[in-house]
Tab-separated table of C-alpha atoms in Angstrom:
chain	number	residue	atom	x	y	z
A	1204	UNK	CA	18.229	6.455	11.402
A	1205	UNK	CA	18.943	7.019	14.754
A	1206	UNK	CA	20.971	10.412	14.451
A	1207	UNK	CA	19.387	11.934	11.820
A	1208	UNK	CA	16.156	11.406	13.949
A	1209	UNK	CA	17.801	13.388	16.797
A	1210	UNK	CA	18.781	15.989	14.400
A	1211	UNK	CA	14.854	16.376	13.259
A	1212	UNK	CA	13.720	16.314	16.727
A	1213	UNK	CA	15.920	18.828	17.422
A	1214	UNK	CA	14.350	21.340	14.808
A	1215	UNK	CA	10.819	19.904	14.728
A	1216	UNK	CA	7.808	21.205	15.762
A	1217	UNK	CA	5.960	19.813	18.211
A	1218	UNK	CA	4.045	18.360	19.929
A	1219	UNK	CA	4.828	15.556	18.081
A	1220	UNK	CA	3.273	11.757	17.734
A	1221	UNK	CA	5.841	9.056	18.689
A	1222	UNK	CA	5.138	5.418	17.416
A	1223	UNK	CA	6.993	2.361	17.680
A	1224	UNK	CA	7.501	1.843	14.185
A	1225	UNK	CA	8.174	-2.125	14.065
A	1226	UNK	CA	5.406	-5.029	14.099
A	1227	UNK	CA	1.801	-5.092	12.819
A	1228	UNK	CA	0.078	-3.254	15.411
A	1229	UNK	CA	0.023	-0.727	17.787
A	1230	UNK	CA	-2.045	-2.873	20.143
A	1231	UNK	CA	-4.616	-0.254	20.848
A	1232	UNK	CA	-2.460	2.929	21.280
A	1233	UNK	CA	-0.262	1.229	24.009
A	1234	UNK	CA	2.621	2.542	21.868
A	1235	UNK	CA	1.854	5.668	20.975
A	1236	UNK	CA	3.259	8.961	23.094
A	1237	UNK	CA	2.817	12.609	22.480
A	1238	UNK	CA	5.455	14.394	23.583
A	1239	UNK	CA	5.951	18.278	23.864
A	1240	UNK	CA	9.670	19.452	23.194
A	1241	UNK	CA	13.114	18.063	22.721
A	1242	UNK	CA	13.718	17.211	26.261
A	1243	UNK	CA	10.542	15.255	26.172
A	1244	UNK	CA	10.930	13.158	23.226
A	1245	UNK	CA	14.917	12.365	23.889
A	1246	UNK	CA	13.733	10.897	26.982
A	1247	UNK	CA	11.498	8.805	25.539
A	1248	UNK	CA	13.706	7.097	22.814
A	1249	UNK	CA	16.436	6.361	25.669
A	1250	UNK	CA	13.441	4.836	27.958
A	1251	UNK	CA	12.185	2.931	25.376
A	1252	UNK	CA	14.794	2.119	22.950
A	1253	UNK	CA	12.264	2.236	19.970
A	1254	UNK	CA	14.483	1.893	16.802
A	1255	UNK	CA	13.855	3.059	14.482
A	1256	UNK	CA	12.717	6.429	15.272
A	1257	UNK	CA	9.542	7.060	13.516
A	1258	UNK	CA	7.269	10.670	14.556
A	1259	UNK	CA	4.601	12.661	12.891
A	1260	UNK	CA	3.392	16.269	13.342
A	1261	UNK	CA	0.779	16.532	15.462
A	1262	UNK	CA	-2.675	17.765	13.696
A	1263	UNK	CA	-5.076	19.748	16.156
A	1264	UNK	CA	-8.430	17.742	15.999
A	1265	UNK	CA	-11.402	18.833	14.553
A	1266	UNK	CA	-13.731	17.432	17.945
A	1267	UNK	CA	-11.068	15.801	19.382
A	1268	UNK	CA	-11.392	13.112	18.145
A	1269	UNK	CA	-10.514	11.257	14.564
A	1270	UNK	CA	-12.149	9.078	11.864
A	1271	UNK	CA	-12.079	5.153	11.395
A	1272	UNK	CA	-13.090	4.085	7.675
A	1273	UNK	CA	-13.543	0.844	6.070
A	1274	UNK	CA	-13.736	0.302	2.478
A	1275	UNK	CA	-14.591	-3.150	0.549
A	1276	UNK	CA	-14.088	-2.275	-3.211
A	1277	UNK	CA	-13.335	1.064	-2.567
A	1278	UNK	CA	-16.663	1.796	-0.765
A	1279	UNK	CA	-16.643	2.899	2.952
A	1280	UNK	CA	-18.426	-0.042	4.616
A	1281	UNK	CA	-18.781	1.714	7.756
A	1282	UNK	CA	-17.027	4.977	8.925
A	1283	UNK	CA	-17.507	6.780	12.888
A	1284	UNK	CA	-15.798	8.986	14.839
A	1285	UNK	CA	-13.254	7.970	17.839
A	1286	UNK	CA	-12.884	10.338	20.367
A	1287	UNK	CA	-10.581	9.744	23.629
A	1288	UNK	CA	-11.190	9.327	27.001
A	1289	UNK	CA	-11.803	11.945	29.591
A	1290	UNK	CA	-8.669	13.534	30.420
A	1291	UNK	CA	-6.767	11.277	27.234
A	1292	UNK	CA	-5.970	12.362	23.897
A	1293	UNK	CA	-5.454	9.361	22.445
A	1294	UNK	CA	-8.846	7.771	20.753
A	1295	UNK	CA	-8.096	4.497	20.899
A	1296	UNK	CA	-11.816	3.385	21.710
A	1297	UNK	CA	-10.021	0.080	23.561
A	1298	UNK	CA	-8.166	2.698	25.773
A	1299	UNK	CA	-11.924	3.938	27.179
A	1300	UNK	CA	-12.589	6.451	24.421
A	1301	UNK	CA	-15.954	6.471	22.727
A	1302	UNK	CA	-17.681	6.592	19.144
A	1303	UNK	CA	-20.061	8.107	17.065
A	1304	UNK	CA	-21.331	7.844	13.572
A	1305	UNK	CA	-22.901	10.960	13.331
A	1306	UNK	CA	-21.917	13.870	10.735
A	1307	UNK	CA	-19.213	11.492	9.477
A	1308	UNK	CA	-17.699	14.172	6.827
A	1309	UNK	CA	-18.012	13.544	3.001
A	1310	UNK	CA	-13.635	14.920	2.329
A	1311	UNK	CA	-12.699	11.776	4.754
A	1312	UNK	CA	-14.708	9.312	2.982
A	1313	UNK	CA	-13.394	10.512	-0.447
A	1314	UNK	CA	-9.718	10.461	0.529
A	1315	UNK	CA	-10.146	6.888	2.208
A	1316	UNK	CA	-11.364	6.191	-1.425
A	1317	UNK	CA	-8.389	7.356	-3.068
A	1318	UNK	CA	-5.839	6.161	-0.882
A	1319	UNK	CA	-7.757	2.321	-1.379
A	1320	UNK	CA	-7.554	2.765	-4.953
A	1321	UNK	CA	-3.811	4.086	-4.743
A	1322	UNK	CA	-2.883	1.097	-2.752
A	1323	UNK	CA	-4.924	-1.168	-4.841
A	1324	UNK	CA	-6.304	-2.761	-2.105
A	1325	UNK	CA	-9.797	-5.044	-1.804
A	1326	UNK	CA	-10.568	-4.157	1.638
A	1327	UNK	CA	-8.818	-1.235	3.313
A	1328	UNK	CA	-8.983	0.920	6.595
A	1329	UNK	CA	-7.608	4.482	6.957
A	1330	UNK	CA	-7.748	6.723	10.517
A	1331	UNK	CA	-8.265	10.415	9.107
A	1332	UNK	CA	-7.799	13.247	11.084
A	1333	UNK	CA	-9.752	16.616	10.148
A	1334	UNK	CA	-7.810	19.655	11.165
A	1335	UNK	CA	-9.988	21.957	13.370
A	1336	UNK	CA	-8.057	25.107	11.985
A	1337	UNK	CA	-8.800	24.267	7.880
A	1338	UNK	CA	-11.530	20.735	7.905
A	1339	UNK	CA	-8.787	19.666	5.545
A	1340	UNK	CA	-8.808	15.547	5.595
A	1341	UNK	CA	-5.229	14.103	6.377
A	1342	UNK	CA	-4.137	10.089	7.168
A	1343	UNK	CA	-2.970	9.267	9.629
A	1344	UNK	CA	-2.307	5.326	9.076
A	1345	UNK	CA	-4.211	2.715	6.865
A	1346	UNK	CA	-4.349	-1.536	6.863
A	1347	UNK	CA	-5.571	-3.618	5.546
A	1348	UNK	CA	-5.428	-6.119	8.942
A	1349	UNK	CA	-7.330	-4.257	11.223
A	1350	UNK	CA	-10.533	-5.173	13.736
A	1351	UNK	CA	-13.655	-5.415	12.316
A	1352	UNK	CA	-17.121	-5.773	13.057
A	1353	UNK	CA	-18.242	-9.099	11.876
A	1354	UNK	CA	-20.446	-7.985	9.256
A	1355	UNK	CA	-17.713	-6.486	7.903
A	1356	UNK	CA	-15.571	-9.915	7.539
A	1357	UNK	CA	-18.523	-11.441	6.483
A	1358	UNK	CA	-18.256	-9.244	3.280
A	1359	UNK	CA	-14.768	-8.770	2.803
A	1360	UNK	CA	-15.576	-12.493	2.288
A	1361	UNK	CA	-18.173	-12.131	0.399
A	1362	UNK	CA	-16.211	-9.395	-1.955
A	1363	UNK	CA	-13.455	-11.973	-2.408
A	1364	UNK	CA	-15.914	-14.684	-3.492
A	1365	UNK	CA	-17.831	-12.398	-5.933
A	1366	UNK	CA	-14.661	-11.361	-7.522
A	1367	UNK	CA	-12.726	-15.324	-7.730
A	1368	UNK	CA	-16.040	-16.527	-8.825
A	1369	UNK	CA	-16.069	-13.877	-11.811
A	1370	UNK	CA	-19.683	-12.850	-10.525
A	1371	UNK	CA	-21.284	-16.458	-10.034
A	1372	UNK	CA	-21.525	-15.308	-6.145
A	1373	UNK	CA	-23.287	-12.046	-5.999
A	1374	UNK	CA	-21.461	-8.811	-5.140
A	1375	UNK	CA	-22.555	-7.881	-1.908
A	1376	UNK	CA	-24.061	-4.168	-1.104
A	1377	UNK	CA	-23.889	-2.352	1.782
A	1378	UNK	CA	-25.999	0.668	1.988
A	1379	UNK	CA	-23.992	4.223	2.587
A	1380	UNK	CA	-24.628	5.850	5.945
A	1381	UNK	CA	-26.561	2.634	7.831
A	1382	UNK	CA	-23.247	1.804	9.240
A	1383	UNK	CA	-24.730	2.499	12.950
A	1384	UNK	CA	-28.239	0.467	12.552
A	1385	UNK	CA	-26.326	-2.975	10.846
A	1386	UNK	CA	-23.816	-2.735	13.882
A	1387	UNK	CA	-26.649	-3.259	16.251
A	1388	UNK	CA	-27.637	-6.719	14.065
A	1389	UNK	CA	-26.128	-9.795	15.227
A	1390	UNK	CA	-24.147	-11.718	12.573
A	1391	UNK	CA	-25.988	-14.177	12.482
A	1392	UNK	CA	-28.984	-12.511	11.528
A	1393	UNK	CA	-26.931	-10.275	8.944
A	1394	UNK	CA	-25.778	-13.701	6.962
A	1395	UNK	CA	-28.863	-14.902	6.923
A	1396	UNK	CA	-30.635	-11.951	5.192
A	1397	UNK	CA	-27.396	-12.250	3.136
A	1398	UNK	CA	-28.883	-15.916	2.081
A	1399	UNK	CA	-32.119	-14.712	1.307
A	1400	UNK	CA	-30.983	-12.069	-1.106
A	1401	UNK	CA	-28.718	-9.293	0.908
A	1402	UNK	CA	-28.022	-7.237	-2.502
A	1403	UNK	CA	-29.366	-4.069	-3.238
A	1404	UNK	CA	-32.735	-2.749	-2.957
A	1405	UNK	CA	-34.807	-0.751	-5.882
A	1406	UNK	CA	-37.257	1.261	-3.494
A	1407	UNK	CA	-40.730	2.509	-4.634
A	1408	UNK	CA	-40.820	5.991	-6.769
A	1409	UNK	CA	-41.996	7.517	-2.919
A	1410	UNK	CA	-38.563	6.018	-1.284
A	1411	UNK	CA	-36.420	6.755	-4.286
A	1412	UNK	CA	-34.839	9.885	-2.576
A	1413	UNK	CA	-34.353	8.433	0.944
A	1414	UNK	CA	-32.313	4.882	-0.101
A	1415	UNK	CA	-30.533	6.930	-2.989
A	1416	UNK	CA	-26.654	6.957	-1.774
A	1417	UNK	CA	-25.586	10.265	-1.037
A	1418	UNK	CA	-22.204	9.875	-2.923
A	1419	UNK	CA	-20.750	8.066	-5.784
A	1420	UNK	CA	-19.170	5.232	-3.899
A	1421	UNK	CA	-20.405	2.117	-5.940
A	1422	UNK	CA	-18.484	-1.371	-4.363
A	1423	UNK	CA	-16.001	-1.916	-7.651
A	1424	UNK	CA	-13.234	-4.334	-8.527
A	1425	UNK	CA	-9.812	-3.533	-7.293
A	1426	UNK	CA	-7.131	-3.295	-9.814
A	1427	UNK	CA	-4.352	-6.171	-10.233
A	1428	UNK	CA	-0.906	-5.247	-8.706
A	1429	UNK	CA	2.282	-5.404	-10.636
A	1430	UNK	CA	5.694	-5.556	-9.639
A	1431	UNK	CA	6.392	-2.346	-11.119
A	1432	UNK	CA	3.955	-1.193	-8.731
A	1433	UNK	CA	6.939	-0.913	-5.935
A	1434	UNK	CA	9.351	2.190	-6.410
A	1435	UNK	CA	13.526	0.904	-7.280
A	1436	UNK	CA	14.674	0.849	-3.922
A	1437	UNK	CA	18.272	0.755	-5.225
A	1438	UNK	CA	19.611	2.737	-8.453
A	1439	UNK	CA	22.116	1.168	-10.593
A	1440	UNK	CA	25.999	2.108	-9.640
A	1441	UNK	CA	27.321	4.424	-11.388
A	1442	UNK	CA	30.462	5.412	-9.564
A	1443	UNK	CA	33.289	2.905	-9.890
A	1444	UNK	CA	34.055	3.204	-6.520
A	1445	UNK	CA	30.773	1.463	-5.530
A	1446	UNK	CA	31.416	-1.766	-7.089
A	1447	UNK	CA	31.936	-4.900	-5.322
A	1448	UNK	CA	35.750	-5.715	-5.644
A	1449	UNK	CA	34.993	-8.898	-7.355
A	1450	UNK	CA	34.273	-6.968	-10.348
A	1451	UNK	CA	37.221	-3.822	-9.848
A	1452	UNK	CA	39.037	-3.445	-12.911
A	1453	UNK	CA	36.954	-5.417	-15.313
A	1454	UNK	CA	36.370	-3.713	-18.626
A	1455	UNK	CA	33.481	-3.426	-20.338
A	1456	UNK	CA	34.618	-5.572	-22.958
A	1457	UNK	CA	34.933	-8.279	-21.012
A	1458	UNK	CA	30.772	-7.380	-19.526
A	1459	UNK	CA	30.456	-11.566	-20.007
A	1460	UNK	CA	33.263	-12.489	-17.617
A	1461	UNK	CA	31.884	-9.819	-15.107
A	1462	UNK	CA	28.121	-11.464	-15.382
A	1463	UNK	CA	29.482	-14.985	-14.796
A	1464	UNK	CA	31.762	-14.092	-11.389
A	1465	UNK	CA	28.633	-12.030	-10.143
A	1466	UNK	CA	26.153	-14.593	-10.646
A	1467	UNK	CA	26.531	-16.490	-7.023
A	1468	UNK	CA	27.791	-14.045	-5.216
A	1469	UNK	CA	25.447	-10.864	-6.160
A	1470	UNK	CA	22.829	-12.165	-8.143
A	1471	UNK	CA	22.047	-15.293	-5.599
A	1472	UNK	CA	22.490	-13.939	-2.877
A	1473	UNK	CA	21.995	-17.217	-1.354
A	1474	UNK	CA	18.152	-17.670	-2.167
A	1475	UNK	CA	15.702	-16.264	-4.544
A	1476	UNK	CA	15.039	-12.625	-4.671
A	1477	UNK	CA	11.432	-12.136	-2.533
A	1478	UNK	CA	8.751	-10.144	-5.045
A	1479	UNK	CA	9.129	-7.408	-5.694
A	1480	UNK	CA	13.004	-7.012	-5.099
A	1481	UNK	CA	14.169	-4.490	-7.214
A	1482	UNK	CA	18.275	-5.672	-7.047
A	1483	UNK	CA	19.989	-4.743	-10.328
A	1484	UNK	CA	23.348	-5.528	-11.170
A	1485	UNK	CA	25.538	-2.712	-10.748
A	1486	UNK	CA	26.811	-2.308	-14.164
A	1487	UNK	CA	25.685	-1.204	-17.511
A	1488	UNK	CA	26.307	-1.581	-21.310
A	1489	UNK	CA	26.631	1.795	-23.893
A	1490	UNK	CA	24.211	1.070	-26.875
A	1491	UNK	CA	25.930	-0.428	-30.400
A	1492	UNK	CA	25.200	1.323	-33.739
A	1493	UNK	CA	24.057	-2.334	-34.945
A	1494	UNK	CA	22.788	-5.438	-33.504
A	1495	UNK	CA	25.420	-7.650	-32.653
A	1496	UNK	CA	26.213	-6.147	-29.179
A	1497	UNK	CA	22.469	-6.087	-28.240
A	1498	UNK	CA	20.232	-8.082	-26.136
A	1499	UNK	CA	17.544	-10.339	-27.839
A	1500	UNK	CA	14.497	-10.725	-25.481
A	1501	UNK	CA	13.035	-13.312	-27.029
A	1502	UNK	CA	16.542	-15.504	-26.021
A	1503	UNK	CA	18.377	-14.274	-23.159
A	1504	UNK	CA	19.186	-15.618	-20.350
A	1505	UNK	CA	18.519	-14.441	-16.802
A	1506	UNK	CA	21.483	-12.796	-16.417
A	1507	UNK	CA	21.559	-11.201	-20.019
A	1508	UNK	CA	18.031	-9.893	-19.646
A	1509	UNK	CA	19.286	-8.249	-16.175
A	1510	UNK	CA	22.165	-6.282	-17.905
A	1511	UNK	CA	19.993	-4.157	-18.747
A	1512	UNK	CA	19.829	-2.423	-15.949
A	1513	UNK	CA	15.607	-2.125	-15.501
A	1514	UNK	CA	15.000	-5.764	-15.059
A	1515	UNK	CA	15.081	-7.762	-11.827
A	1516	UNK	CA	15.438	-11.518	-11.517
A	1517	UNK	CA	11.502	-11.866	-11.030
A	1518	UNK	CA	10.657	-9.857	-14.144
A	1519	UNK	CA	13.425	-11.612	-15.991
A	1520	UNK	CA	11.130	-15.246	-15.238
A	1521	UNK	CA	8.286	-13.514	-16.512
A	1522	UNK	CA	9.459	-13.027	-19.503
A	1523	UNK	CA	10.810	-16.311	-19.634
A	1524	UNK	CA	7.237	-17.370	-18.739
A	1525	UNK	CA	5.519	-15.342	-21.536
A	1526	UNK	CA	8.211	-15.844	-24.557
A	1527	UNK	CA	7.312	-19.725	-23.622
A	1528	UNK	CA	4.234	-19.654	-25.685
A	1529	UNK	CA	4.434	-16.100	-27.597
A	1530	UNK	CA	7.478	-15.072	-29.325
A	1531	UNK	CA	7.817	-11.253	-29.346
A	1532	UNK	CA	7.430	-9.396	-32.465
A	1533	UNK	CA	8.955	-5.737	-31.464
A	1534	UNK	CA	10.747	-4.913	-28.811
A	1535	UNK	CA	7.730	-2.679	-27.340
A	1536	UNK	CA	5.606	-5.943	-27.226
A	1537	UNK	CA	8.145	-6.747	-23.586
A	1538	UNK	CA	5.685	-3.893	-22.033
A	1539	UNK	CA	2.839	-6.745	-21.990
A	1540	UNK	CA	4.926	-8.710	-19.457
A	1541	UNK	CA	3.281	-7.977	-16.084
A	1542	UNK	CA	5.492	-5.712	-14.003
A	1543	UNK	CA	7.254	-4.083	-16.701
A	1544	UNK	CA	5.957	-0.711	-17.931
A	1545	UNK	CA	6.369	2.326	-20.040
A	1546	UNK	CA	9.029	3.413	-17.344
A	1547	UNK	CA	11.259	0.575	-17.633
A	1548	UNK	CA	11.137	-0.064	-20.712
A	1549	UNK	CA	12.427	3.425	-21.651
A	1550	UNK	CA	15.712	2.563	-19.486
A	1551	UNK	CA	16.834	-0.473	-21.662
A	1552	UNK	CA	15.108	0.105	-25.032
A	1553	UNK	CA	18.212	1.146	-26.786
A	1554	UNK	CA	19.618	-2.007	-25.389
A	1555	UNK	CA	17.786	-4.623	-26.505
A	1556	UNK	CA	16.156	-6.197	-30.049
A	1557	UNK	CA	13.969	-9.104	-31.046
């Protein structure tokens, strides 16, 4: 928001990192600004009208520079440092800066790891800067569109075969810390040692020690993404006030004549809700003693499924979907519907029976 971001710039400290915040690049660094104080950064929003405003604390780089990593199955691929141009801070390496994998640090290559594995993503790139002060790791930004070498597509494609094949493709293997030798390959002689075998190698007893990895960073499945893996980006509505006035007044009672009048105009929306959309009707129902006032999941409707306050309109075809060929026995058996979880479930459990 534009004035609460004048308000923080007002109090921040700085220098701070400026980014324009919209589109899926910043096309090599051409839209990132450091700026030094207040005065500074106000003129920069009014020059160049980014919306919204979007800033980070600076971090004072450990050699100036930063830390690309790519992962395939959560294992760095091929990780180097970036450091900027003489006289620039930025290391963009398009923007004249200039690399090196040398004494790549083992903290940035385990929090790339974990922030792959948080984002449950197959192939993954994260910028780490290392603060000079404490050689504490902290991200800066992560992808998972970002420029590669071509060895590295190559596997990602690879990965993806291996894993839609269920393991008729090989997995592919790319040794830890040979990042700089394979980047002076061409491609084309990379795929076709991949043809020939490119998996891993089981040295001699005398090279054991040498082609052991020096971490635990084995190339591994990524886990499946739900829809409960995105946060509720809007909370039922509790206040009375908040209700759409095509609802105002209607008692509880009467909860079936307030689902029918919402259905086009809130549920709708005019399309189908995108994945992942977390809209909820703005309503809810107090629990019954007995039965007869309580939702059964394994025949409810959209709409009566949604009452409930924890399902969206996605989750609510799920279950639709899954009740199609398995009835439900217990109420806790709705948790094996993808996308709906322990939390969820707790929010409508004394709402619903089988």
């Amino acid at each position: 928001d534009e004035k609460e971001g004048d308000e923080y710039l007002k109090k921040a400290k700085y220098p701070q990192i400026v980014k324009r915040s919209y589109g899926p690049s910043n096309y090599g660094g051409y839209f990132v600004h450091k700026v030094d104080d207040y005065k500074e950064a106000r003129k920069l929003f009014d020059e160049k009208k980014y919306r919204p405003v979007y800033t980070q604390d600076a971090i004072p780089l450990k050699y100036s520079g930063d830390l690309r990593v790519m992962l395939i199955g959560h294992k760095p691929v091929c990780a180097f440092w970036r450091f900027s141009g003489e006289g620039e801070w930025i290391t963009n390496t398009s923007q004249g800066g200039s690399m090196s994998y040398e004494n790549v640090p083992m903290n940035a290559l385990e929090l790339a790891v974990k922030a792959s594995k948080a984002a449950k993503a197959e192939y993954w790139a994260c910028d780490i800067a290392i603060d000079e002060n404490t050689d504490e790791p902290y991200i800066l930004e992560c992808a998972t569109a970002f420029a590669a070498f071509p060895y590295i597509r190559d596997w990602i494609g690879q990965y993806v075969m291996w894993d839609l094949s269920e393991g008729r493709f090989r997995m592919p293997h790319v040794p830890l810390f040979s990042w700089e030798e394979l980047g002076k390959m061409d491609p084309s002689v990379l795929r076709t040692l991949r043809h020939l075998y490119f998996a891993k190698y089981t040295p001699s007893a005398d090279g054991a020690y040498w082609m052991t990895d020096k971490g635990d960073f084995d190339m591994e499945l990524t886990d499946e993404s739900f829809l409960g893996d995105v946060p509720d980006s809007i909370e039922p509505i509790t206040d009375e006030s908040q209700l759409p006035k095509e609802v105002l007044g209607v008692e509880n009672e009467n909860i079936e004549i307030a689902v029918n009048e919402m259905t086009e105009d809130t549920i709708d929306m005019g399309g189908d809700l995108p994945v992942g959309d977390e809209t909820v009707l703005p309503f809810s129902i107090e629990a019954e003693d007995d039965t007869s006032g309580m939702i059964n999941i394994n025949s409810a409707s959209t709409e009566e499924l949604m009452i409930t306050g924890a399902i969206t309109a996605k989750i609510a075809l799920l279950i639709e979907e899954y009740r199609e060929n398995t009835r439900f026995e217990k109420i806790e058996d709705i948790m094996n519907v993808k996308g709906l979880g322990k939390k969820r479930f707790s929010k409508m459990e004394d709402l619903i029976t089988v």
